């Protein structure tokens, strides 16, 4: 596939900001999550998994994660049913 057609170039120009908007924050949050500091600091001095293990040990966060995953599962099931029906 060549990117010489104007349609392909305009699609690429539209996709790059979306990619940056979605991926760059993740690339910033991941190192910050593994910092050894109690507070949010960028350029972590030491690496630690305390925040991540604290997340998985806290019952309130686990309940929220469970509810989110259940809602996502229901949304996926509904979307597959509607999308599959529409495709047929």
PDB file of C-alpha atoms in Angstrom, residues 4-68:
ATOM      1  CA  UNK A   4       0.802   8.665  -2.084  1.00  0.00           C
ATOM      2  CA  UNK A   5      -2.949   8.996  -2.420  1.00  0.00           C
ATOM      3  CA  UNK A   6      -4.352  12.106  -0.729  1.00  0.00           C
ATOM      4  CA  UNK A   7      -6.869   9.970   1.149  1.00  0.00           C
ATOM      5  CA  UNK A   8      -4.073   7.923   2.745  1.00  0.00           C
ATOM      6  CA  UNK A   9      -2.058  10.983   3.666  1.00  0.00           C
ATOM      7  CA  UNK A  10      -5.052  12.674   5.272  1.00  0.00           C
ATOM      8  CA  UNK A  11      -5.837   9.491   7.215  1.00  0.00           C
ATOM      9  CA  UNK A  12      -2.265   9.365   8.476  1.00  0.00           C
ATOM     10  CA  UNK A  13      -2.361  13.023   9.459  1.00  0.00           C
ATOM     11  CA  UNK A  14      -5.584  12.395  11.391  1.00  0.00           C
ATOM     12  CA  UNK A  15      -4.284   9.258  13.123  1.00  0.00           C
ATOM     13  CA  UNK A  16      -0.999  10.634  14.428  1.00  0.00           C
ATOM     14  CA  UNK A  17      -2.561  13.096  16.932  1.00  0.00           C
ATOM     15  CA  UNK A  18      -4.967  10.405  18.128  1.00  0.00           C
ATOM     16  CA  UNK A  19      -2.070   8.006  18.662  1.00  0.00           C
ATOM     17  CA  UNK A  20      -0.094  10.655  20.532  1.00  0.00           C
ATOM     18  CA  UNK A  21      -3.132  11.594  22.640  1.00  0.00           C
ATOM     19  CA  UNK A  22      -3.710   7.967  23.681  1.00  0.00           C
ATOM     20  CA  UNK A  23      -0.185   6.546  23.990  1.00  0.00           C
ATOM     21  CA  UNK A  24       1.954   9.373  25.378  1.00  0.00           C
ATOM     22  CA  UNK A  25       0.050   9.656  28.691  1.00  0.00           C
ATOM     23  CA  UNK A  26       0.522   5.922  29.206  1.00  0.00           C
ATOM     24  CA  UNK A  27       4.242   6.279  28.612  1.00  0.00           C
ATOM     25  CA  UNK A  28       4.336   8.958  31.314  1.00  0.00           C
ATOM     26  CA  UNK A  29       2.097   7.224  33.875  1.00  0.00           C
ATOM     27  CA  UNK A  30       3.865   3.858  33.818  1.00  0.00           C
ATOM     28  CA  UNK A  31       7.241   5.065  35.171  1.00  0.00           C
ATOM     29  CA  UNK A  32       5.510   7.288  37.726  1.00  0.00           C
ATOM     30  CA  UNK A  33       3.563   4.271  39.037  1.00  0.00           C
ATOM     31  CA  UNK A  34       6.809   2.498  39.895  1.00  0.00           C
ATOM     32  CA  UNK A  35       8.466   5.332  41.797  1.00  0.00           C
ATOM     33  CA  UNK A  36       9.642   4.723  45.341  1.00  0.00           C
ATOM     34  CA  UNK A  37       8.332   8.110  46.509  1.00  0.00           C
ATOM     35  CA  UNK A  38       5.103   8.457  48.443  1.00  0.00           C
ATOM     36  CA  UNK A  39       4.126  11.403  46.238  1.00  0.00           C
ATOM     37  CA  UNK A  40       3.931  11.682  42.471  1.00  0.00           C
ATOM     38  CA  UNK A  41       7.320  12.625  41.116  1.00  0.00           C
ATOM     39  CA  UNK A  42       8.588  12.460  37.592  1.00  0.00           C
ATOM     40  CA  UNK A  43      12.038  11.151  36.942  1.00  0.00           C
ATOM     41  CA  UNK A  44      11.753   8.530  39.663  1.00  0.00           C
ATOM     42  CA  UNK A  45      14.925   8.261  41.718  1.00  0.00           C
ATOM     43  CA  UNK A  46      14.338   4.700  42.806  1.00  0.00           C
ATOM     44  CA  UNK A  47      12.048   2.008  41.482  1.00  0.00           C
ATOM     45  CA  UNK A  48       9.507   0.341  43.708  1.00  0.00           C
ATOM     46  CA  UNK A  49       6.339  -1.686  43.317  1.00  0.00           C
ATOM     47  CA  UNK A  50       4.754  -0.377  46.527  1.00  0.00           C
ATOM     48  CA  UNK A  51       2.030   1.589  44.744  1.00  0.00           C
ATOM     49  CA  UNK A  52       1.100  -1.339  42.529  1.00  0.00           C
ATOM     50  CA  UNK A  53       1.031  -3.871  45.369  1.00  0.00           C
ATOM     51  CA  UNK A  54      -0.911  -1.362  47.490  1.00  0.00           C
ATOM     52  CA  UNK A  55      -3.493  -1.136  44.733  1.00  0.00           C
ATOM     53  CA  UNK A  56      -3.999  -4.889  44.641  1.00  0.00           C
ATOM     54  CA  UNK A  57      -4.136  -5.173  48.440  1.00  0.00           C
ATOM     55  CA  UNK A  58      -6.789  -2.487  48.953  1.00  0.00           C
ATOM     56  CA  UNK A  59     -10.297  -3.980  49.009  1.00  0.00           C
ATOM     57  CA  UNK A  60     -11.956  -0.747  47.834  1.00  0.00           C
ATOM     58  CA  UNK A  61      -9.778  -0.639  44.712  1.00  0.00           C
ATOM     59  CA  UNK A  62     -10.395  -4.322  44.053  1.00  0.00           C
ATOM     60  CA  UNK A  63     -14.154  -3.812  44.325  1.00  0.00           C
ATOM     61  CA  UNK A  64     -13.943  -0.898  41.884  1.00  0.00           C
ATOM     62  CA  UNK A  65     -11.780  -2.944  39.502  1.00  0.00           C
ATOM     63  CA  UNK A  66     -14.224  -5.845  39.675  1.00  0.00           C
ATOM     64  CA  UNK A  67     -17.195  -3.578  38.950  1.00  0.00           C
ATOM     65  CA  UNK A  68     -15.356  -1.998  36.018  1.00  0.00           C
TER      66      UNK A  68
END
